[in-house]
Coordinates of C-alpha atoms in Angstrom, one line a residue:
M72 CA 4.7 -19.3 -85.7
R73 CA 5.5 -15.6 -86.5
E74 CA 3.5 -13.6 -84.6
A75 CA 1.4 -14.3 -81.4
A76 CA -1.1 -12.2 -79.8
T77 CA -3.5 -11.9 -76.8
E78 CA -6.6 -9.6 -76.6
L79 CA -7.1 -7.0 -73.9
L80 CA -9.6 -8.6 -71.1
A81 CA -9.8 -5.3 -69.3
E82 CA -9.7 -1.5 -70.2
M83 CA -9.5 1.7 -67.8
P84 CA -12.3 4.4 -68.4
A85 CA -11.3 7.0 -70.7
G86 CA -9.7 10.3 -68.7
S87 CA -8.4 8.4 -65.9
N88 CA -5.2 7.8 -65.2
V89 CA -2.8 5.3 -62.2
T90 CA -4.1 7.1 -59.1
D91 CA -7.4 5.8 -60.1
I92 CA -6.4 2.6 -59.3
L93 CA -5.8 3.2 -55.2
L94 CA -9.5 5.8 -55.2
A95 CA -10.7 2.3 -56.3
R96 CA -9.4 0.2 -54.0
H97 CA -10.3 1.9 -51.3
R98 CA -13.9 2.7 -52.6
Q99 CA -14.1 -1.3 -52.8
D100 CA -12.5 -2.0 -48.9
P101 CA -11.2 1.4 -47.3
A102 CA -10.5 -1.1 -44.2
A103 CA -8.1 -3.9 -46.4
A104 CA -4.7 -4.2 -45.5
L105 CA -3.0 -3.0 -48.9
Y106 CA 0.7 -2.9 -46.6
A107 CA 2.7 -3.9 -44.5
R108 CA 5.7 -2.0 -42.6
K109 CA 8.5 -3.3 -40.2
Q110 CA 9.1 -1.1 -37.1
D111 CA 10.7 -3.0 -34.4
G112 CA 11.1 -6.7 -36.1
V113 CA 7.1 -6.6 -36.5
W114 CA 5.0 -6.7 -39.6
T115 CA 2.2 -3.6 -38.7
D116 CA -0.4 -4.1 -41.5
V117 CA -1.7 -0.2 -43.4
S118 CA -4.9 0.1 -44.5
T119 CA -6.2 1.5 -47.9
A120 CA -8.0 4.1 -46.0
E121 CA -5.0 4.8 -44.2
L122 CA -2.5 4.5 -47.6
L123 CA -4.8 7.4 -49.3
G124 CA -4.0 9.1 -45.9
Q125 CA -0.7 9.6 -46.1
V126 CA -0.8 9.6 -49.7
S127 CA -3.1 12.5 -50.3
A128 CA -1.4 14.3 -47.1
L129 CA 2.1 14.4 -49.3
A130 CA 0.6 14.9 -52.0
K131 CA -0.9 18.1 -50.9
G132 CA 2.7 19.1 -49.4
L133 CA 4.1 19.1 -53.1
V134 CA 1.5 21.4 -54.5
A135 CA 2.2 23.7 -51.4
G136 CA 5.6 23.7 -52.5
G137 CA 4.6 25.2 -55.6
L138 CA 4.9 21.6 -57.9
R139 CA 3.6 22.3 -61.2
P140 CA 1.7 19.2 -63.0
G141 CA 3.9 17.8 -65.5
E142 CA 7.0 18.7 -63.6
R143 CA 9.5 15.3 -62.4
I144 CA 10.6 14.9 -59.7
A145 CA 13.6 12.2 -58.5
V146 CA 13.0 9.5 -56.2
I147 CA 16.9 8.0 -54.5
S148 CA 16.3 5.0 -52.2
K149 CA 16.5 1.5 -51.5
T150 CA 13.2 -0.3 -51.4
R151 CA 10.9 0.9 -48.3
Y152 CA 7.3 1.7 -47.7
E153 CA 8.7 5.4 -47.7
W154 CA 9.4 5.2 -51.6
T155 CA 5.8 4.4 -52.3
L156 CA 4.1 6.8 -50.5
V157 CA 6.6 9.3 -52.4
D158 CA 6.0 7.6 -56.2
L159 CA 1.5 7.6 -55.6
A160 CA 1.8 11.2 -53.7
G161 CA 3.6 12.1 -57.1
W162 CA 1.0 10.9 -59.3
F163 CA -1.4 12.4 -56.6
A164 CA -0.1 15.6 -57.1
G165 CA 0.6 15.4 -61.1
A166 CA 3.9 14.8 -61.4
V167 CA 6.3 12.6 -63.2
V168 CA 8.2 10.8 -60.7
V169 CA 11.5 9.7 -61.8
P170 CA 13.4 7.1 -59.9
I171 CA 17.0 6.4 -59.5
Y172 CA 19.0 3.4 -57.9
E173 CA 20.1 3.9 -54.4
T174 CA 23.7 2.5 -55.6
S175 CA 24.4 5.8 -58.3
S176 CA 27.7 7.7 -58.5
A177 CA 27.0 11.3 -57.9
H178 CA 28.1 11.3 -61.7
Q179 CA 25.4 9.0 -63.0
V180 CA 22.8 11.7 -60.9
Q181 CA 23.7 14.5 -62.3
W182 CA 22.9 13.0 -66.0
I183 CA 19.0 12.3 -64.6
L184 CA 18.6 15.4 -63.0
Q185 CA 19.8 17.5 -65.9
D186 CA 18.2 15.0 -69.0
S187 CA 15.2 14.6 -67.1
E188 CA 15.2 18.5 -65.6
A189 CA 13.7 17.9 -62.4
A190 CA 12.3 20.2 -60.1
A191 CA 12.3 17.7 -56.8
V192 CA 14.8 15.2 -55.2
F193 CA 13.8 12.7 -52.4
A194 CA 16.8 11.2 -51.4
E195 CA 16.3 8.3 -48.7
D196 CA 18.7 9.4 -45.9
E197 CA 22.1 12.1 -45.4
A198 CA 24.5 9.8 -47.7
K199 CA 22.1 10.2 -50.7
E200 CA 21.5 13.7 -50.0
E201 CA 25.3 14.8 -50.0
V202 CA 25.6 12.3 -53.2
V203 CA 22.3 14.7 -54.8
R204 CA 24.5 18.0 -53.9
Q205 CA 27.6 16.5 -55.4
A206 CA 25.6 15.9 -58.9
M207 CA 23.7 19.3 -58.6
A208 CA 27.0 21.3 -58.4
G209 CA 26.9 23.2 -62.0
L210 CA 23.0 22.0 -63.3
P211 CA 21.0 24.7 -64.7
R212 CA 18.7 24.2 -62.9
Q213 CA 18.8 23.6 -58.9
P214 CA 15.9 21.3 -57.1
R215 CA 14.5 21.3 -53.9
I216 CA 15.5 18.1 -51.9
Y217 CA 13.9 16.0 -49.5
R218 CA 15.0 13.8 -47.1
M219 CA 13.0 10.8 -46.8
S220 CA 13.7 9.5 -42.9
G221 CA 15.5 10.5 -39.8
P222 CA 14.7 13.7 -37.4
E223 CA 14.5 16.3 -40.3
S224 CA 12.3 14.3 -42.8
G225 CA 11.0 16.3 -45.5
L226 CA 8.4 14.2 -45.1
D227 CA 7.3 15.3 -42.2
A228 CA 7.7 19.0 -43.8
L229 CA 5.5 18.2 -46.8
R230 CA 3.0 16.7 -44.8
E231 CA 2.7 19.9 -42.6
A232 CA 3.2 22.3 -45.2
G233 CA 0.2 20.2 -47.2
A234 CA -2.8 21.1 -44.6
A235 CA -3.7 24.4 -46.1
V236 CA -4.2 22.6 -49.6
T237 CA -8.1 21.9 -50.1
D238 CA -9.0 18.5 -51.1
E239 CA -10.9 20.5 -53.9
E240 CA -7.7 21.2 -55.3
L241 CA -5.3 18.3 -55.1
E242 CA -8.7 16.7 -56.8
R243 CA -8.1 18.7 -59.7
V244 CA -4.1 18.3 -59.9
R245 CA -5.0 14.3 -59.4
S246 CA -7.1 14.3 -62.1
L247 CA -5.2 16.4 -64.6
A248 CA -3.4 13.3 -66.4
T249 CA -5.2 10.9 -68.7
L250 CA -3.9 7.6 -69.3
A251 CA -1.6 8.8 -72.4
D252 CA 0.6 11.2 -70.3
P253 CA 3.4 10.6 -68.3
A254 CA 3.7 8.8 -65.1
S255 CA 7.4 8.1 -65.1
L256 CA 10.9 8.4 -67.0
V257 CA 13.0 5.2 -66.5
Y258 CA 15.9 5.5 -67.3
T259 CA 17.6 2.6 -68.9
S260 CA 20.4 1.1 -67.0
G261 CA 23.3 1.9 -69.4
T262 CA 24.8 -1.6 -70.8
T263 CA 25.6 0.0 -73.5
G264 CA 26.3 4.2 -74.0
R265 CA 24.2 6.6 -71.8
P266 CA 21.4 6.1 -70.2
K267 CA 18.1 7.3 -72.2
G268 CA 14.7 8.4 -70.3
C269 CA 11.7 5.9 -71.0
I270 CA 8.9 7.4 -70.9
I271 CA 6.6 5.2 -68.9
T272 CA 2.7 6.7 -69.2
H273 CA -0.5 6.5 -66.9
G274 CA -1.7 4.0 -69.4
N275 CA 0.8 1.6 -69.6
F276 CA 1.2 1.4 -65.8
A277 CA -2.7 1.2 -65.4
Q278 CA -3.9 -0.7 -68.1
L279 CA -1.1 -3.6 -67.6
A280 CA -1.8 -3.8 -63.8
L281 CA -5.7 -4.4 -64.8
N282 CA -4.9 -6.9 -67.3
T283 CA -2.1 -8.7 -65.3
T284 CA -4.5 -9.3 -62.7
E285 CA -6.7 -11.0 -64.5
F286 CA -4.3 -12.9 -66.6
L287 CA -2.7 -14.4 -63.7
P288 CA -6.0 -14.9 -61.3
E289 CA -4.5 -17.7 -59.7
I290 CA -1.7 -15.6 -58.1
L291 CA -3.3 -12.1 -58.0
K292 CA -6.7 -12.9 -56.7
A293 CA -5.9 -15.5 -54.5
P294 CA -7.0 -15.3 -50.7
G295 CA -4.7 -13.8 -48.6
A296 CA -2.4 -12.6 -51.5
R297 CA 0.8 -11.5 -50.3
S298 CA 4.6 -10.6 -51.3
L299 CA 7.5 -9.3 -50.1
M300 CA 9.5 -7.1 -52.4
F301 CA 13.2 -7.1 -52.3
L302 CA 14.2 -5.9 -55.5
P303 CA 14.8 -2.2 -56.2
L304 CA 12.0 -0.3 -57.0
A305 CA 14.0 1.8 -59.1
H306 CA 13.3 -0.9 -61.5
V307 CA 10.5 -1.0 -63.5
L308 CA 10.3 -4.4 -63.3
A309 CA 9.5 -3.9 -59.0
R310 CA 7.6 -0.5 -59.9
A311 CA 5.4 -2.4 -62.1
V312 CA 4.5 -5.3 -60.0
Q313 CA 3.9 -2.7 -57.2
V314 CA 1.2 -1.1 -59.5
I315 CA 0.3 -4.5 -60.2
C316 CA -0.6 -5.2 -57.0
L317 CA -2.2 -2.3 -56.0
A318 CA -5.0 -3.3 -58.9
A319 CA -5.6 -6.7 -57.3
G320 CA -5.4 -5.9 -53.2
V321 CA -2.8 -8.0 -52.8
K322 CA -0.3 -6.7 -49.8
M323 CA 3.0 -5.7 -50.1
G324 CA 6.0 -5.6 -48.0
H325 CA 9.1 -3.8 -48.6
T326 CA 12.9 -5.3 -47.2
A327 CA 15.9 -4.1 -49.0
N328 CA 18.1 -5.2 -46.4
M329 CA 19.5 -8.6 -48.0
A330 CA 21.4 -9.7 -44.5
E331 CA 17.8 -9.7 -43.5
L332 CA 15.9 -11.1 -46.2
I333 CA 15.6 -15.0 -44.9
E334 CA 14.4 -14.0 -41.9
D335 CA 12.0 -11.3 -43.4
L336 CA 10.8 -14.2 -45.7
G337 CA 10.1 -16.4 -42.5
S338 CA 8.1 -13.7 -40.5
Y339 CA 6.3 -12.6 -43.7
R340 CA 4.9 -15.5 -45.4
P341 CA 4.7 -14.3 -49.3
T342 CA 2.0 -16.6 -51.6
F343 CA 4.3 -15.4 -53.8
L344 CA 7.6 -13.3 -55.1
L345 CA 9.1 -11.8 -57.6
V346 CA 12.9 -13.1 -58.2
V347 CA 15.3 -12.5 -60.5
P348 CA 17.4 -15.7 -62.0
R349 CA 20.9 -14.9 -59.3
V350 CA 18.7 -15.1 -56.5
F351 CA 17.7 -18.9 -57.5
E352 CA 21.3 -19.3 -58.2
K353 CA 23.0 -18.7 -54.7
V354 CA 19.7 -20.3 -53.1
Y355 CA 20.7 -23.7 -55.6
A356 CA 24.6 -23.0 -54.9
T357 CA 24.4 -22.5 -51.3
A358 CA 22.4 -25.6 -50.2
Q359 CA 24.5 -27.6 -52.4
Q360 CA 27.4 -26.5 -50.9
K361 CA 26.0 -26.4 -47.0
A362 CA 24.7 -30.4 -47.8
R363 CA 27.9 -31.6 -49.1
A364 CA 29.7 -29.9 -45.7
G365 CA 28.0 -31.9 -44.1
G366 CA 28.5 -35.3 -45.4
K367 CA 24.8 -35.2 -47.1
G368 CA 26.7 -34.4 -50.9
R369 CA 24.8 -37.7 -52.4
I370 CA 21.6 -37.1 -50.8
F371 CA 21.2 -33.6 -52.0
D372 CA 22.4 -34.7 -55.7
A373 CA 19.9 -37.6 -55.8
A374 CA 17.5 -35.1 -54.5
A375 CA 18.4 -32.1 -57.0
A376 CA 18.0 -35.2 -60.1
T377 CA 14.8 -36.5 -58.9
A378 CA 12.8 -33.0 -58.4
V379 CA 14.3 -32.2 -62.1
A380 CA 13.1 -35.2 -63.3
Y381 CA 9.6 -34.7 -62.1
S382 CA 9.2 -31.1 -63.0
R383 CA 10.3 -32.3 -66.7
A384 CA 7.8 -35.0 -66.9
C385 CA 5.1 -33.0 -65.5
D386 CA 6.4 -30.4 -68.6
A387 CA 6.5 -33.0 -71.1
C388 CA 2.2 -33.3 -69.6
N389 CA 2.1 -29.3 -70.5
R390 CA 2.7 -29.6 -73.9
G391 CA 1.0 -32.6 -74.2
A392 CA 3.9 -35.2 -74.7
G393 CA 3.9 -36.9 -71.7
A394 CA 1.3 -38.6 -69.3
G395 CA 3.2 -36.7 -66.1
P396 CA 5.4 -38.7 -63.8
G397 CA 5.4 -41.7 -62.7
L398 CA 4.5 -43.9 -59.9
L399 CA 8.0 -44.7 -59.0
L400 CA 9.1 -40.9 -59.8
K401 CA 6.2 -39.6 -57.7
A402 CA 7.6 -41.7 -54.5
R403 CA 10.8 -40.9 -54.9
R404 CA 10.0 -37.3 -54.7
A405 CA 7.6 -37.7 -52.0
V406 CA 10.7 -39.4 -49.5
F407 CA 13.1 -36.7 -50.7
D408 CA 10.6 -33.7 -49.8
R409 CA 10.8 -35.1 -46.3
L410 CA 14.6 -34.9 -46.2
V411 CA 14.6 -31.8 -48.5
Y412 CA 12.2 -30.3 -50.6
R413 CA 10.5 -28.8 -47.4
R414 CA 13.7 -27.4 -45.8
L415 CA 14.1 -25.5 -49.7
R416 CA 11.2 -24.3 -49.4
A417 CA 11.4 -23.2 -45.8
A418 CA 14.0 -20.7 -47.3
F419 CA 11.3 -18.8 -49.1
G420 CA 8.5 -18.7 -45.9
G421 CA 7.0 -22.2 -46.3
E422 CA 3.8 -20.9 -47.9
V423 CA 5.1 -19.4 -51.6
C424 CA 3.3 -20.7 -54.3
Y425 CA 4.8 -19.1 -57.6
T426 CA 7.8 -17.1 -58.0
V427 CA 7.9 -14.8 -60.9
S428 CA 11.1 -14.6 -62.9
G429 CA 12.1 -11.5 -64.7
A430 CA 15.2 -9.4 -65.5
S431 CA 17.4 -11.7 -67.0
A432 CA 17.1 -15.2 -68.3
L433 CA 16.8 -18.3 -66.4
N434 CA 18.8 -22.0 -66.7
P435 CA 16.0 -24.2 -67.8
R436 CA 17.4 -26.7 -65.4
L437 CA 17.9 -24.5 -62.4
S438 CA 14.1 -23.9 -63.0
H439 CA 13.2 -27.6 -63.0
F440 CA 14.9 -27.7 -59.6
F441 CA 12.3 -25.4 -58.1
N442 CA 9.1 -26.4 -59.5
G443 CA 10.8 -29.5 -59.1
I444 CA 10.7 -28.9 -55.4
G445 CA 7.4 -26.9 -55.2
V446 CA 8.5 -23.5 -55.9
P447 CA 6.8 -23.2 -58.8
V448 CA 8.9 -20.6 -60.9
L449 CA 6.7 -18.6 -64.0
E450 CA 9.3 -17.0 -66.2
G451 CA 8.8 -13.6 -67.9
Y452 CA 10.2 -11.7 -70.0
G453 CA 9.7 -7.2 -70.9
L454 CA 12.5 -4.3 -71.2
T455 CA 12.3 -1.0 -69.4
E456 CA 10.5 -0.3 -72.7
S457 CA 7.3 -2.5 -72.3
T458 CA 7.1 -1.5 -68.5
A459 CA 8.6 -5.0 -68.1
P460 CA 6.2 -7.2 -68.4
A461 CA 5.1 -8.2 -72.1
A462 CA 4.9 -11.8 -71.5
V463 CA 4.5 -14.7 -68.7
N464 CA 4.2 -18.3 -68.7
P465 CA 0.8 -18.5 -67.1
P466 CA -0.3 -21.2 -63.9
G467 CA -1.2 -24.5 -65.2
A468 CA 0.4 -23.9 -68.6
N469 CA 3.7 -23.7 -67.7
R470 CA 6.4 -24.0 -70.2
I471 CA 9.7 -24.7 -68.8
G472 CA 12.4 -22.7 -71.0
T473 CA 10.2 -20.6 -72.0
V474 CA 9.1 -16.8 -71.2
G475 CA 5.5 -17.5 -72.3
L476 CA 2.9 -15.9 -73.8
P477 CA 2.0 -12.4 -74.6
L478 CA 0.5 -10.4 -71.4
P479 CA -3.4 -9.3 -73.0
G480 CA -3.0 -6.7 -75.4
T481 CA 0.3 -7.4 -76.3
I482 CA 1.3 -8.5 -79.6
I483 CA 5.0 -10.1 -79.7
K484 CA 6.2 -10.8 -83.6
I485 CA 9.8 -12.4 -85.2
A486 CA 11.6 -10.4 -87.4
D487 CA 12.8 -12.4 -90.7
D488 CA 16.8 -11.8 -89.0
G489 CA 14.9 -13.6 -85.6
E490 CA 14.7 -10.1 -83.4
V491 CA 11.6 -10.0 -81.3
L492 CA 9.0 -7.2 -81.8
I493 CA 6.3 -6.1 -79.3
K494 CA 3.4 -3.9 -79.5
G495 CA 1.0 -3.2 -76.7
I496 CA -0.2 -1.4 -73.6
G497 CA 3.2 -1.8 -72.5
I498 CA 4.7 -0.3 -74.8
T499 CA 6.7 3.1 -74.3
P500 CA 5.9 5.9 -76.6
G501 CA 9.5 6.7 -76.5
Y502 CA 12.8 8.4 -75.3
Y503 CA 12.6 11.7 -73.5
H504 CA 14.4 14.6 -75.9
N505 CA 16.0 12.0 -77.8
D506 CA 13.9 11.3 -81.7
E507 CA 17.5 10.0 -82.8
A508 CA 16.8 6.7 -80.4
N509 CA 12.9 6.8 -81.0
V510 CA 14.0 6.5 -84.8
E511 CA 16.0 3.4 -84.1
A512 CA 13.9 1.8 -81.4
F513 CA 10.3 1.3 -83.5
T514 CA 9.4 -0.3 -86.8
E515 CA 5.8 -0.3 -87.9
G516 CA 4.6 0.5 -84.8
F517 CA 6.7 -2.4 -82.8
L518 CA 9.6 -1.6 -80.5
R519 CA 12.7 -3.7 -81.8
T520 CA 13.7 -5.6 -78.5
G521 CA 17.3 -6.3 -79.5
D522 CA 16.5 -9.9 -78.9
L523 CA 16.4 -13.0 -80.6
G524 CA 13.5 -15.3 -80.3
T525 CA 11.2 -18.5 -81.4
L526 CA 7.2 -18.5 -81.0
D527 CA 5.9 -22.4 -80.9
E528 CA 3.0 -23.1 -82.1
D529 CA 0.6 -22.0 -79.1
G530 CA 2.6 -18.7 -79.2
Y531 CA 4.9 -19.1 -76.1
L532 CA 8.0 -17.0 -76.3
T533 CA 11.3 -18.5 -76.3
I534 CA 14.1 -16.2 -76.1
T535 CA 17.7 -17.3 -77.7
G536 CA 20.1 -15.1 -77.3
R537 CA 21.0 -11.3 -77.7
K538 CA 21.7 -9.5 -81.2
K539 CA 24.8 -7.9 -80.0
D540 CA 26.0 -10.0 -77.9
L541 CA 25.9 -13.4 -80.8
L542 CA 29.5 -14.2 -81.6
V543 CA 31.2 -14.8 -84.3
T544 CA 33.9 -16.8 -84.2
A545 CA 37.2 -16.9 -87.0
G546 CA 36.3 -19.8 -88.4
G547 CA 32.1 -18.3 -89.2
K548 CA 30.8 -20.2 -86.3
N549 CA 27.8 -18.4 -84.5
V550 CA 27.9 -18.5 -81.1
A551 CA 25.0 -17.8 -78.5
P552 CA 26.9 -17.4 -75.4
G553 CA 23.8 -17.5 -72.6
P554 CA 23.2 -21.1 -72.1
L555 CA 27.0 -21.4 -71.1
E556 CA 27.2 -19.1 -69.2
D557 CA 24.1 -20.2 -67.3
A558 CA 25.4 -23.3 -66.9
L559 CA 28.6 -22.0 -65.2
R560 CA 26.6 -19.6 -62.9
E561 CA 25.3 -23.0 -61.6
H562 CA 28.8 -23.8 -59.9
Q563 CA 28.9 -23.3 -56.6
L564 CA 32.1 -21.1 -57.5
V565 CA 31.2 -18.9 -60.3
A566 CA 29.6 -15.5 -59.0
Q567 CA 29.9 -14.7 -63.2
A568 CA 31.1 -15.8 -66.2
V569 CA 31.5 -14.1 -69.7
V570 CA 32.2 -16.2 -72.8
V571 CA 34.1 -14.6 -75.7
G572 CA 35.2 -15.2 -78.9
E573 CA 34.2 -12.7 -81.4
G574 CA 36.9 -13.1 -84.5
R575 CA 39.1 -15.3 -82.1
P576 CA 40.1 -18.7 -83.6
Y577 CA 37.5 -20.1 -80.6
V578 CA 35.4 -20.0 -77.5
A579 CA 36.9 -18.8 -74.5
A580 CA 35.5 -17.6 -71.0
L581 CA 36.3 -15.0 -68.3
L582 CA 35.3 -16.7 -65.4
G583 CA 34.5 -14.0 -61.8
L584 CA 34.4 -15.7 -58.4
D585 CA 31.8 -16.1 -55.9
P586 CA 33.9 -14.8 -52.2
E587 CA 30.8 -17.0 -50.2
G588 CA 31.1 -20.1 -52.8
L589 CA 34.6 -20.2 -52.8
A590 CA 34.7 -19.8 -48.5
G591 CA 32.1 -22.6 -48.2
W592 CA 34.0 -24.9 -51.2
L593 CA 37.4 -24.4 -49.1
A594 CA 35.6 -25.1 -45.9
G595 CA 33.7 -27.8 -47.4
A596 CA 37.5 -29.5 -48.5
G597 CA 39.5 -28.6 -45.3
R598 CA 41.3 -26.1 -46.3
D599 CA 42.6 -22.8 -45.1
P600 CA 40.5 -19.7 -46.6
L601 CA 42.3 -18.0 -49.7
D602 CA 41.3 -14.1 -51.2
L603 CA 39.8 -14.0 -54.8
Q604 CA 44.0 -13.6 -56.3
A605 CA 45.3 -16.4 -54.6
A606 CA 42.4 -18.8 -55.6
A607 CA 42.1 -17.6 -59.5
T608 CA 45.9 -19.0 -59.3
D609 CA 45.0 -22.4 -56.9
P610 CA 45.1 -25.9 -58.6
A611 CA 42.9 -27.2 -56.8
V612 CA 40.0 -24.0 -57.8
L613 CA 41.6 -24.4 -60.9
D614 CA 40.5 -28.0 -61.2
E615 CA 37.0 -27.7 -59.9
L616 CA 36.1 -24.9 -62.3
Q617 CA 37.6 -27.0 -65.5
H618 CA 34.7 -29.5 -64.2
A619 CA 32.0 -26.8 -64.4
V620 CA 33.4 -26.1 -67.7
D621 CA 33.1 -29.2 -69.2
G622 CA 29.9 -29.5 -67.8
A623 CA 28.8 -26.4 -69.6
N624 CA 30.3 -27.8 -72.7
R625 CA 28.2 -31.1 -72.7
L626 CA 24.7 -28.2 -73.3
V627 CA 26.5 -27.1 -77.1
S628 CA 27.9 -28.3 -80.3
R629 CA 32.0 -28.9 -80.4
A630 CA 32.5 -25.5 -82.6
E631 CA 31.0 -23.6 -79.8
Q632 CA 32.5 -25.8 -76.8
I633 CA 34.9 -23.5 -74.6
R634 CA 38.9 -24.1 -75.2
R635 CA 40.2 -21.8 -72.4
F636 CA 39.8 -19.7 -69.8
S637 CA 41.2 -17.4 -67.0
V638 CA 40.0 -16.4 -64.1
L639 CA 39.8 -12.7 -62.6
H640 CA 41.6 -11.8 -59.8
T641 CA 38.2 -9.1 -58.9
E642 CA 34.9 -9.7 -57.9
L643 CA 32.8 -8.5 -60.8
S644 CA 29.9 -5.8 -59.4
E645 CA 27.5 -3.6 -59.8
Q646 CA 30.3 -1.3 -57.8
S647 CA 33.0 -2.3 -59.8
G648 CA 30.5 -1.1 -63.0
H649 CA 30.7 -4.6 -64.4
L650 CA 27.1 -5.1 -63.7
T651 CA 23.4 -3.5 -63.8
P652 CA 21.5 -2.8 -60.3
S653 CA 19.3 -5.7 -61.5
L654 CA 22.6 -7.7 -61.6
K655 CA 22.8 -8.0 -65.5
L656 CA 26.2 -8.7 -66.8
K657 CA 27.8 -5.1 -69.0
R658 CA 29.2 -7.2 -71.3
G659 CA 31.1 -4.8 -73.5
Q660 CA 32.3 -3.5 -70.2
V661 CA 33.6 -6.5 -68.9
V662 CA 35.5 -7.0 -72.4
E663 CA 36.8 -3.8 -72.4
D664 CA 38.0 -3.4 -68.7
F665 CA 39.6 -7.3 -68.8
A666 CA 40.7 -7.2 -72.9
R667 CA 44.8 -8.1 -71.5
E668 CA 42.9 -11.4 -70.3
V669 CA 41.4 -11.9 -73.0
D670 CA 43.7 -11.2 -75.4
G671 CA 45.8 -13.9 -72.8
L672 CA 43.4 -16.5 -73.7
Y673 CA 44.4 -16.5 -77.7
P674 CA 48.6 -16.9 -77.5

């Protein structure tokens, strides 16, 4: 199949905008809890009426402060309830909201403020405010700064100032924007080149939210549905999911402290989660390490194999290629459920019915593992330019290894060269002030994704790699690095893997160690701690990594196998400049910064 589409299931009224979603929820049930805030360790519900009141008061403050409809306001903060208030209040005041990752440097912030021509900036705390002030040096336009927390909160000042603005004036500015107007400028993560401001319209957010709710009713319309957001709200995927939850009436909580994530999952007990692949990888590696350290490694490995086998049997049945798990496999799974699986489910809060994985590819074996233990993983696909979700696996018809079916109102087409092209309700109208990028991004109304993929006979999309990531060895062999890297990251010791070999005689890899995984592995082996530099040359560590490479090599042909590898002496992280805030690898940056190590793999 070369093209697949799903018909639109719902439409926003003409002349409306994303703020009408909150107003509709208020009309339906003003007392319903839409959010929960954690204060002094206790989750407190925020009703729809309370949320609307807080948003309106803040929006009036923006109007009183001179903000004009269509002007841009930036937000630099980690994920928290106040982020949501500013986002919604900005829309109610007619503003275009510009998210900035809270880990951004002053140089990065400066470019976004300059390019977006922001009139105001909401900074989470004093430290973020200082970054913004550094970024403002030399800017032709000096935006106003509002601090979001602390004793001198700009939010409190705005609420006080907003008392002078009438409900009629707020309604006037709120209703000016239509579905075609910009709601946000989301700057691309910059894996290549300078970040571009991607225009996300009110229609992109709102139409996507309504149609996703209708497409995934088992998740979003389930009684008592609730989710805990711990991904950065500066990422378009997290933001889109938040609007989806608002449209569906799903109660949302926030946490940004990763050290408290397990505790928050246990106290909030979400029914579904948005998760990036690295979280699944870490949960699996940590559980495996703990089992081995406690002398239960063989039990864990058997439990993992059973979970994968059970999920594969279910998956085959979903595809019409099998009868599902047999009695013996069901019995084995029941035994391991008591011994292993229920404890792993508890790590997600104990009540998770579904997880949605996005932002990057998830290794199919990991997906089978979590499906098999009772934490179903529905993998989806999208880009900043598609307002994140463009395809997703629906509950009850999940096909592991694919990223699912087109969302309603979306068409996915495979070009002659294998590139995935998308058209639909979530697709950006273009980049802000960047005509050259717009010409490159679109062809005949379809967005060029830069990803390679296939569609099966039922319209399920499988992503096979990135056009720019595809390696061609000196012998002319095309190698997709993704499957090898995914398999290597499953190992406890490996945080990141970068497969290289462009124009080289064979395939090789750079491996970045996981500090936590290394500490656990050494403790399990009864050894003293090692820093990353010492571990990179330790014979036992290198031998264990060779086993990981051998395992990955079994997944590919001989010509695609990794012949040599080098262990990096430093950690690849967002702070080092080698990962994006959504934990995607900046492959080009890694290869550039570690060119000497790459050359050393080819003596």
